[in-house]
C-alpha cells in the first residue's frame, strides 16, 4: 500500500464517441501512471456519446477501481465536459487530456515528475508539431491564435488542453463561474508559474475529430468575446473616424453648394451608403455577440447536466447534484 503522503493525481478525460479505443487508452494510462509511484484516479466524462462509450466505461470500471465515470445527459461540448470532470477531481495535481490518443499517456510520467521536482503550478504540454492535419485546418488554427493573441495579449499558440495543474490552480479555476468556458484561455489568464514540455501530436487512434469548421468558429468566437473587448472599442473607433470624415465631406459639400458648383456625385453617395451600411451592421453584430454572452451568463443555468455517475472508490459522489461547485469546493476544504 502506498503511503497517503504520496500525491494523488487526477486524470480528467472528456470522451465523445471514443468507445472503439477506450480500453487501449485506459490500459496505456494505467501503465504510464504506475511508473510514477503516485496514487491516481481517472475521471472519464461521457459527453453524450451515441456509441458504446458509456458501456465501455462501465465495463472497465469493474476491473479498475480508480476509474470514475460521469455521464452527461447530452452532448455539451468538450469544454463543459471538462468542467464536469474538474469539479469532481480530488487530486493534488490534475492532468487534463484528450481521449483520442493524440495526447500520449506516455508523457504523463514526465509531466508528473516535472511537477514534483520543479514546484511549478502548471505543466503545459505544447505541440511541437501539430500532427496530421489539413492545410486549411492548420491555417484556421493559426489565424485564430493570431487574432486571439493580438486581442487578448495572451500567448496561446501551440497551447493544448494537455496539461497538469495543481490544486491551487484548480481551486482558482473553479471559482470562475462563467458559462462560456474556454479552458486554455482561462488558465493563461490566471497566470501562475508554468513549465512547458514539447510533444508531438500522434494521429487519432480511431473515430474522427469532432470539430467542424462551425464548432471551431463558435469556440473562436467565445474565445475572442470572453477574452477581449477590443471589437467593442473598434466600433467606437470606426464611428469616430467616420465622423471626422463626415465633417470634412460635409464642409466641402456645403461650400460647393453655396458656391453654386454642386455636382451630381452619384458614385460617392452609393459608396458611402454601402460602406456605412455594412459598417453599421457589423457593429450591431459585434454588440450582439457580447449581448449573447451576457445573456447566457445571466440565465444562470447549470453548465451541464449529469445523468449517471460511476464511483467505485467511494459511493458518495453518485448522488451529488450536477454542477454544484460549492459542494465540490467544500469537500476539498
Ligand atoms: N470531445 C468531447 N465532446 C465533444 C467533442 C469532443 O468530449 O463534443 C472530446 C473528444 O472525445 C476528445 C477531445 O474532446 O477526447 C478532443 O476532441 P477531438 O479529438 O475531436 O478534437 P481535435 O483533437 O480534433 O481538436
Ligand atoms: Mg483529437
CSV table of C-alpha atoms and ligand atoms in Angstrom, one decimal:
chain,number,residue,atom,x,y,z
A,1,UNK,CA,0.0,0.0,0.0
A,2,UNK,CA,1.3,3.4,-0.9
A,3,UNK,CA,1.5,5.9,2.0
A,4,UNK,CA,-1.1,8.7,2.0
A,5,UNK,CA,1.6,11.4,1.7
A,6,UNK,CA,2.2,10.3,-1.9
A,7,UNK,CA,0.3,12.8,-4.0
A,8,UNK,CA,-3.0,11.9,-5.6
A,9,UNK,CA,-3.1,12.6,-9.3
A,10,UNK,CA,-6.5,13.0,-11.1
A,11,UNK,CA,-6.6,12.4,-14.8
A,12,UNK,CA,-9.6,14.1,-16.4
A,13,UNK,CA,-10.6,12.9,-19.9
A,14,UNK,CA,-13.7,14.1,-21.8
A,15,UNK,CA,-14.9,11.5,-24.3
A,16,UNK,CA,-17.3,11.8,-27.2
A,17,UNK,CA,-17.8,8.7,-29.3
A,18,UNK,CA,-14.4,7.2,-28.3
A,19,UNK,CA,-15.7,3.7,-27.5
A,20,UNK,CA,-13.6,2.0,-30.1
A,21,UNK,CA,-10.3,2.7,-28.4
A,22,UNK,CA,-11.3,3.3,-24.8
A,23,UNK,CA,-9.8,0.0,-23.5
A,24,UNK,CA,-6.5,0.8,-25.1
A,25,UNK,CA,-6.4,4.3,-23.7
A,26,UNK,CA,-7.1,3.1,-20.2
A,27,UNK,CA,-4.5,0.4,-20.2
A,28,UNK,CA,-1.9,2.8,-21.6
A,29,UNK,CA,-2.8,5.3,-19.0
A,30,UNK,CA,-2.7,2.7,-16.2
A,31,UNK,CA,0.7,1.6,-17.3
A,32,UNK,CA,2.0,5.2,-17.5
A,33,UNK,CA,0.6,6.1,-14.1
A,34,UNK,CA,2.0,3.1,-12.4
A,35,UNK,CA,5.5,4.2,-13.3
A,36,UNK,CA,5.0,7.5,-11.4
A,37,UNK,CA,4.7,6.0,-7.9
A,38,UNK,CA,1.7,8.2,-7.1
A,39,UNK,CA,-1.8,7.4,-6.2
A,40,UNK,CA,-4.2,8.2,-9.0
A,41,UNK,CA,-7.8,8.4,-10.1
A,42,UNK,CA,-9.0,8.5,-13.7
A,43,UNK,CA,-12.2,10.6,-14.3
A,44,UNK,CA,-13.8,10.0,-17.7
A,45,UNK,CA,-16.7,12.1,-18.8
A,46,UNK,CA,-19.0,10.6,-21.4
A,47,UNK,CA,-20.2,13.8,-23.2
A,48,UNK,CA,-23.4,12.3,-24.5
A,49,UNK,CA,-21.8,9.8,-26.8
A,50,UNK,CA,-24.0,7.9,-29.3
A,51,UNK,CA,-21.7,4.9,-29.5
A,52,UNK,CA,-20.8,2.3,-26.8
A,53,UNK,CA,-18.5,4.7,-24.8
A,54,UNK,CA,-20.6,4.6,-21.6
A,55,UNK,CA,-21.0,0.8,-21.8
A,56,UNK,CA,-17.2,0.6,-22.2
A,57,UNK,CA,-16.7,2.8,-19.2
A,58,UNK,CA,-19.0,0.7,-17.1
A,59,UNK,CA,-17.1,-2.4,-18.2
A,60,UNK,CA,-13.7,-1.0,-17.4
A,61,UNK,CA,-14.8,0.3,-14.0
A,62,UNK,CA,-15.4,-3.3,-12.9
A,63,UNK,CA,-11.7,-4.1,-13.1
A,64,UNK,CA,-10.3,-0.6,-12.5
A,65,UNK,CA,-11.4,0.7,-9.1
A,66,UNK,CA,-9.7,4.0,-9.6
A,67,UNK,CA,-11.9,4.8,-12.6
A,68,UNK,CA,-14.7,7.3,-12.0
A,69,UNK,CA,-17.3,7.9,-14.7
A,70,UNK,CA,-19.6,10.8,-15.3
A,71,UNK,CA,-22.3,10.6,-18.0
A,72,UNK,CA,-23.7,13.8,-19.2
A,73,UNK,CA,-27.4,13.9,-20.3
A,74,UNK,CA,-26.5,15.0,-23.8
A,75,UNK,CA,-23.5,16.4,-25.8
A,76,UNK,CA,-22.5,19.6,-24.1
A,77,UNK,CA,-19.2,20.1,-25.9
A,78,UNK,CA,-15.7,19.4,-24.7
A,79,UNK,CA,-15.2,22.4,-22.6
A,80,UNK,CA,-18.2,21.8,-20.4
A,81,UNK,CA,-17.5,18.1,-20.2
A,82,UNK,CA,-14.1,19.1,-18.9
A,83,UNK,CA,-15.8,21.3,-16.2
A,84,UNK,CA,-17.8,18.3,-15.1
A,85,UNK,CA,-14.6,16.3,-14.5
A,86,UNK,CA,-12.6,19.1,-13.0
A,87,UNK,CA,-15.3,19.9,-10.5
A,88,UNK,CA,-15.1,16.3,-9.2
A,89,UNK,CA,-11.4,15.9,-9.2
A,90,UNK,CA,-9.9,15.3,-5.8
A,91,UNK,CA,-6.2,15.1,-6.7
A,92,UNK,CA,-3.3,17.3,-5.5
A,93,UNK,CA,-2.5,17.6,-9.2
A,94,UNK,CA,-4.9,17.3,-12.1
A,95,UNK,CA,-4.0,16.2,-15.6
A,96,UNK,CA,-6.3,17.2,-18.4
A,97,UNK,CA,-6.0,15.3,-21.7
A,98,UNK,CA,-7.9,14.2,-24.8
A,99,UNK,CA,-9.1,10.6,-25.1
A,100,UNK,CA,-8.3,10.0,-28.7
A,101,UNK,CA,-4.7,9.1,-28.3
A,102,UNK,CA,-3.5,12.5,-29.6
A,103,UNK,CA,-2.3,13.3,-26.1
A,104,UNK,CA,0.0,10.3,-25.4
A,105,UNK,CA,-0.3,8.9,-21.9
A,106,UNK,CA,3.4,8.1,-22.1
A,107,UNK,CA,4.1,11.8,-21.4
A,108,UNK,CA,2.4,11.6,-18.0
A,109,UNK,CA,5.4,10.3,-16.0
A,110,UNK,CA,7.5,13.3,-17.4
A,111,UNK,CA,4.7,15.8,-16.6
A,112,UNK,CA,4.2,14.5,-13.1
A,113,UNK,CA,8.0,14.2,-12.5
A,114,UNK,CA,8.4,17.8,-13.7
A,115,UNK,CA,5.6,19.0,-11.4
A,116,UNK,CA,7.1,17.3,-8.4
A,117,UNK,CA,10.7,18.4,-8.9
A,118,UNK,CA,10.1,21.9,-10.2
A,119,UNK,CA,7.2,23.0,-8.0
A,120,UNK,CA,5.6,24.8,-11.0
A,121,UNK,CA,1.9,25.3,-10.7
A,122,UNK,CA,1.2,24.3,-14.3
A,123,UNK,CA,3.0,21.8,-16.5
A,124,UNK,CA,1.9,22.5,-20.0
A,125,UNK,CA,2.4,20.1,-22.9
A,126,UNK,CA,3.0,22.2,-26.0
A,127,UNK,CA,2.5,20.9,-29.6
A,128,UNK,CA,5.9,20.9,-31.2
A,129,UNK,CA,4.3,19.5,-34.4
A,130,UNK,CA,0.6,19.7,-35.0
A,131,UNK,CA,0.4,16.2,-36.3
A,132,UNK,CA,-1.5,15.3,-39.4
A,133,UNK,CA,-4.0,18.0,-40.2
A,134,UNK,CA,-5.3,19.5,-43.4
A,135,UNK,CA,-3.7,22.8,-44.6
A,136,UNK,CA,-6.9,24.7,-44.1
A,137,UNK,CA,-7.3,23.4,-40.6
A,138,UNK,CA,-3.7,24.4,-39.7
A,139,UNK,CA,-4.3,27.8,-41.3
A,140,UNK,CA,-7.6,28.4,-39.5
A,141,UNK,CA,-6.0,27.4,-36.2
A,142,UNK,CA,-3.1,29.8,-36.9
A,143,UNK,CA,-5.5,32.7,-37.8
A,144,UNK,CA,-7.5,32.1,-34.6
A,145,UNK,CA,-4.4,32.2,-32.4
A,146,UNK,CA,-3.0,35.3,-34.1
A,147,UNK,CA,-6.3,37.2,-33.7
A,148,UNK,CA,-6.7,36.0,-30.1
A,149,UNK,CA,-3.1,36.8,-29.2
A,150,UNK,CA,-3.4,40.3,-30.6
A,151,UNK,CA,-6.7,40.9,-29.0
A,152,UNK,CA,-6.2,39.4,-25.6
A,153,UNK,CA,-2.5,39.8,-25.1
A,154,UNK,CA,-2.1,36.1,-24.1
A,155,UNK,CA,0.3,33.8,-26.0
A,156,UNK,CA,-1.9,30.8,-26.8
A,157,UNK,CA,-0.3,29.4,-29.9
A,158,UNK,CA,0.7,25.8,-29.5
A,159,UNK,CA,-1.3,25.7,-26.3
A,160,UNK,CA,-3.3,22.5,-26.0
A,161,UNK,CA,-5.7,21.1,-23.4
A,162,UNK,CA,-3.0,18.6,-22.4
A,163,UNK,CA,-1.7,19.9,-19.1
A,164,UNK,CA,-1.1,19.3,-15.4
A,165,UNK,CA,-2.4,21.9,-12.9
A,166,UNK,CA,-2.0,21.8,-9.2
A,167,UNK,CA,-4.8,22.0,-6.6
A,168,UNK,CA,-4.2,25.8,-6.2
A,169,UNK,CA,-4.8,26.4,-9.9
A,170,UNK,CA,-7.8,24.2,-10.0
A,171,UNK,CA,-9.5,25.8,-7.0
A,172,UNK,CA,-8.8,29.2,-8.6
A,173,UNK,CA,-10.3,28.0,-11.8
A,174,UNK,CA,-13.3,26.5,-10.1
A,175,UNK,CA,-14.1,29.9,-8.6
A,176,UNK,CA,-14.5,31.3,-12.1
A,177,UNK,CA,-18.2,30.6,-12.6
A,178,UNK,CA,-18.6,31.6,-16.2
A,179,UNK,CA,-20.7,29.6,-18.6
A,180,UNK,CA,-18.7,30.4,-21.7
A,181,UNK,CA,-15.8,28.2,-20.8
A,182,UNK,CA,-12.5,28.3,-22.7
A,183,UNK,CA,-10.2,26.3,-20.6
A,184,UNK,CA,-6.9,27.1,-22.4
A,185,UNK,CA,-7.6,30.8,-22.3
A,186,UNK,CA,-8.7,30.8,-18.7
A,187,UNK,CA,-5.6,29.0,-17.5
A,188,UNK,CA,-3.5,31.5,-19.4
A,189,UNK,CA,-5.5,34.4,-17.9
A,190,UNK,CA,-5.0,33.2,-14.4
A,191,UNK,CA,-1.2,33.3,-14.7
A,192,UNK,CA,0.8,31.2,-12.2
A,193,UNK,CA,4.1,29.6,-12.9
A,194,UNK,CA,4.1,27.3,-15.9
A,195,UNK,CA,6.7,24.9,-17.4
A,196,UNK,CA,6.4,23.8,-20.9
A,197,UNK,CA,7.1,20.3,-22.2
A,198,UNK,CA,7.0,19.8,-26.0
A,199,UNK,CA,5.2,16.8,-27.5
A,200,UNK,CA,4.4,15.6,-31.0
A,201,UNK,CA,0.8,15.0,-31.7
A,202,UNK,CA,0.2,11.5,-33.0
A,203,UNK,CA,-2.6,10.6,-35.3
A,204,UNK,CA,-6.0,9.9,-33.8
A,205,UNK,CA,-6.4,6.3,-32.6
A,206,UNK,CA,-9.8,5.8,-34.1
A,207,UNK,CA,-13.0,7.6,-34.8
A,208,UNK,CA,-12.8,11.0,-36.2
A,209,UNK,CA,-12.2,14.6,-35.0
A,210,UNK,CA,-15.4,16.1,-33.7
A,211,UNK,CA,-14.6,19.6,-34.7
A,212,UNK,CA,-16.3,21.0,-37.8
A,213,UNK,CA,-15.5,24.5,-39.1
A,214,UNK,CA,-18.7,25.7,-37.4
A,215,UNK,CA,-17.8,24.3,-34.0
A,216,UNK,CA,-14.2,25.8,-34.3
A,217,UNK,CA,-15.7,29.1,-35.3
A,218,UNK,CA,-18.0,29.0,-32.3
A,219,UNK,CA,-15.2,28.3,-29.9
A,220,UNK,CA,-13.1,31.0,-31.6
A,221,UNK,CA,-15.9,33.5,-31.1
A,222,UNK,CA,-16.3,32.5,-27.5
A,223,UNK,CA,-12.5,32.8,-27.0
A,224,UNK,CA,-12.4,36.2,-28.6
A,225,UNK,CA,-15.5,37.7,-26.9
A,226,UNK,CA,-14.7,36.4,-23.5
A,227,UNK,CA,-11.1,37.4,-23.6
A,228,UNK,CA,-11.2,40.8,-25.3
A,229,UNK,CA,-13.4,43.8,-25.5
A,230,UNK,CA,-11.4,45.1,-28.4
A,231,UNK,CA,-14.1,44.6,-31.0
A,232,UNK,CA,-16.4,46.8,-29.0
A,233,UNK,CA,-13.7,49.6,-28.8
A,234,UNK,CA,-13.2,49.1,-32.6
A,235,UNK,CA,-16.9,50.0,-33.1
A,236,UNK,CA,-16.4,53.3,-31.3
A,237,UNK,CA,-13.1,53.9,-33.1
A,238,UNK,CA,-14.7,53.3,-36.5
A,239,UNK,CA,-17.5,55.7,-35.5
A,240,UNK,CA,-15.1,58.5,-34.6
A,241,UNK,CA,-13.1,58.0,-37.9
A,242,UNK,CA,-16.3,58.1,-39.9
A,243,UNK,CA,-17.5,61.2,-38.0
A,244,UNK,CA,-14.2,63.1,-38.9
A,245,UNK,CA,-14.6,62.0,-42.5
A,246,UNK,CA,-18.2,63.1,-42.5
A,247,UNK,CA,-17.4,66.6,-41.1
A,248,UNK,CA,-14.8,67.1,-43.8
A,249,UNK,CA,-17.1,65.9,-46.6
A,250,UNK,CA,-20.0,68.0,-45.1
A,251,UNK,CA,-18.0,71.2,-45.2
A,252,UNK,CA,-16.9,70.5,-48.8
A,253,UNK,CA,-20.4,69.7,-49.9
A,254,UNK,CA,-21.8,72.9,-48.2
A,255,UNK,CA,-19.1,75.0,-49.8
A,256,UNK,CA,-19.7,73.7,-53.3
A,257,UNK,CA,-23.5,74.2,-52.8
A,258,UNK,CA,-23.0,77.8,-51.6
A,259,UNK,CA,-20.6,78.5,-54.4
A,260,UNK,CA,-23.2,77.1,-56.8
A,261,UNK,CA,-20.8,74.4,-58.0
A,262,UNK,CA,-22.7,71.4,-56.6
A,263,UNK,CA,-22.0,68.3,-58.8
A,264,UNK,CA,-24.1,65.1,-59.1
A,265,UNK,CA,-21.7,62.9,-57.1
A,266,UNK,CA,-23.8,59.7,-57.5
A,267,UNK,CA,-20.9,57.3,-57.1
A,268,UNK,CA,-19.9,59.0,-53.8
A,269,UNK,CA,-23.4,58.6,-52.4
A,270,UNK,CA,-23.6,54.9,-53.3
A,271,UNK,CA,-20.2,54.2,-51.9
A,272,UNK,CA,-21.0,56.0,-48.7
A,273,UNK,CA,-24.3,54.2,-48.4
A,274,UNK,CA,-22.6,50.8,-48.8
A,275,UNK,CA,-19.7,51.4,-46.5
A,276,UNK,CA,-21.7,53.0,-43.7
A,277,UNK,CA,-24.5,50.5,-44.1
A,278,UNK,CA,-22.2,47.4,-43.8
A,279,UNK,CA,-20.2,49.0,-41.0
A,280,UNK,CA,-23.3,49.6,-39.0
A,281,UNK,CA,-24.4,46.0,-39.5
A,282,UNK,CA,-21.1,44.7,-38.5
A,283,UNK,CA,-21.1,46.9,-35.4
A,284,UNK,CA,-24.6,45.7,-34.4
A,285,UNK,CA,-23.4,42.1,-34.9
A,286,UNK,CA,-20.4,42.7,-32.7
A,287,UNK,CA,-22.6,44.2,-30.0
A,288,UNK,CA,-25.0,41.3,-30.4
A,289,UNK,CA,-22.2,38.8,-29.8
A,290,UNK,CA,-21.4,40.4,-26.5
A,291,UNK,CA,-25.0,40.6,-25.7
A,292,UNK,CA,-25.4,36.9,-26.3
A,293,UNK,CA,-22.5,36.1,-23.9
A,294,UNK,CA,-24.1,38.3,-21.3
A,295,UNK,CA,-27.5,36.7,-21.9
A,296,UNK,CA,-26.0,33.2,-21.5
A,297,UNK,CA,-24.3,34.2,-18.2
A,298,UNK,CA,-27.3,35.9,-16.6
A,299,UNK,CA,-29.7,33.0,-17.3
A,300,UNK,CA,-27.6,31.2,-14.7
A,301,UNK,CA,-28.4,27.7,-16.0
A,302,UNK,CA,-26.2,24.8,-14.9
A,303,UNK,CA,-23.2,24.4,-17.2
A,304,UNK,CA,-24.0,20.8,-17.8
A,305,UNK,CA,-26.4,18.1,-16.6
A,306,UNK,CA,-25.2,14.7,-15.2
A,307,UNK,CA,-27.4,11.7,-15.9
A,308,UNK,CA,-25.3,8.9,-14.2
A,309,UNK,CA,-22.0,8.5,-12.4
A,310,UNK,CA,-19.8,5.6,-11.5
A,311,UNK,CA,-17.7,5.9,-8.5
A,312,UNK,CA,-16.4,2.6,-7.0
A,313,UNK,CA,-13.8,4.2,-4.9
A,314,UNK,CA,-16.5,5.7,-2.7
A,315,UNK,CA,-20.2,5.8,-3.4
A,316,UNK,CA,-20.7,9.3,-2.1
A,317,UNK,CA,-20.4,11.1,-5.4
A,318,UNK,CA,-23.1,9.1,-7.1
A,319,UNK,CA,-25.8,11.3,-5.7
A,320,UNK,CA,-24.0,14.7,-5.9
A,321,UNK,CA,-26.1,17.3,-7.8
A,322,UNK,CA,-24.9,18.3,-11.2
A,323,UNK,CA,-22.7,21.4,-11.5
A,324,UNK,CA,-22.7,22.2,-7.8
A,325,UNK,CA,-19.2,23.6,-7.4
A,326,UNK,CA,-19.8,24.8,-3.8
A,327,UNK,CA,-20.4,21.3,-2.7
A,328,UNK,CA,-17.3,20.2,-4.5
A,329,UNK,CA,-15.2,23.0,-3.1
A,330,UNK,CA,-16.3,22.3,0.4
A,331,UNK,CA,-15.4,18.7,0.1
A,332,UNK,CA,-11.8,19.7,-0.5
A,333,UNK,CA,-11.6,22.0,2.5
B,1,LIG,N1,-14.9,15.8,-27.1
B,1,LIG,C1,-16.0,15.9,-26.2
B,1,LIG,N2,-17.1,16.5,-26.6
B,1,LIG,C2,-17.3,17.0,-27.9
B,1,LIG,C3,-16.2,16.9,-28.8
B,1,LIG,C4,-15.0,16.3,-28.4
B,1,LIG,O1,-15.8,15.5,-25.0
B,1,LIG,O2,-18.4,17.5,-28.2
B,1,LIG,C5,-13.6,15.1,-26.7
B,1,LIG,C6,-13.1,14.0,-27.6
B,1,LIG,O3,-13.7,12.8,-27.2
B,1,LIG,C7,-11.7,14.1,-27.3
B,1,LIG,C8,-11.4,15.5,-27.1
B,1,LIG,O4,-12.6,16.1,-26.7
B,1,LIG,O5,-11.3,13.3,-26.2
B,1,LIG,C9,-10.8,16.2,-28.3
B,1,LIG,O6,-11.7,16.1,-29.4
B,1,LIG,P1,-11.2,15.9,-30.9
B,1,LIG,O7,-10.1,14.9,-30.9
B,1,LIG,O8,-12.4,15.7,-31.7
B,1,LIG,O9,-10.6,17.3,-31.2
B,1,LIG,P2,-9.2,17.7,-32.0
B,1,LIG,O10,-8.1,16.8,-31.5
B,1,LIG,O11,-9.6,17.3,-33.4
B,1,LIG,O12,-9.1,19.1,-31.8
B,2,LIG,MG1,-8.1,14.9,-31.3
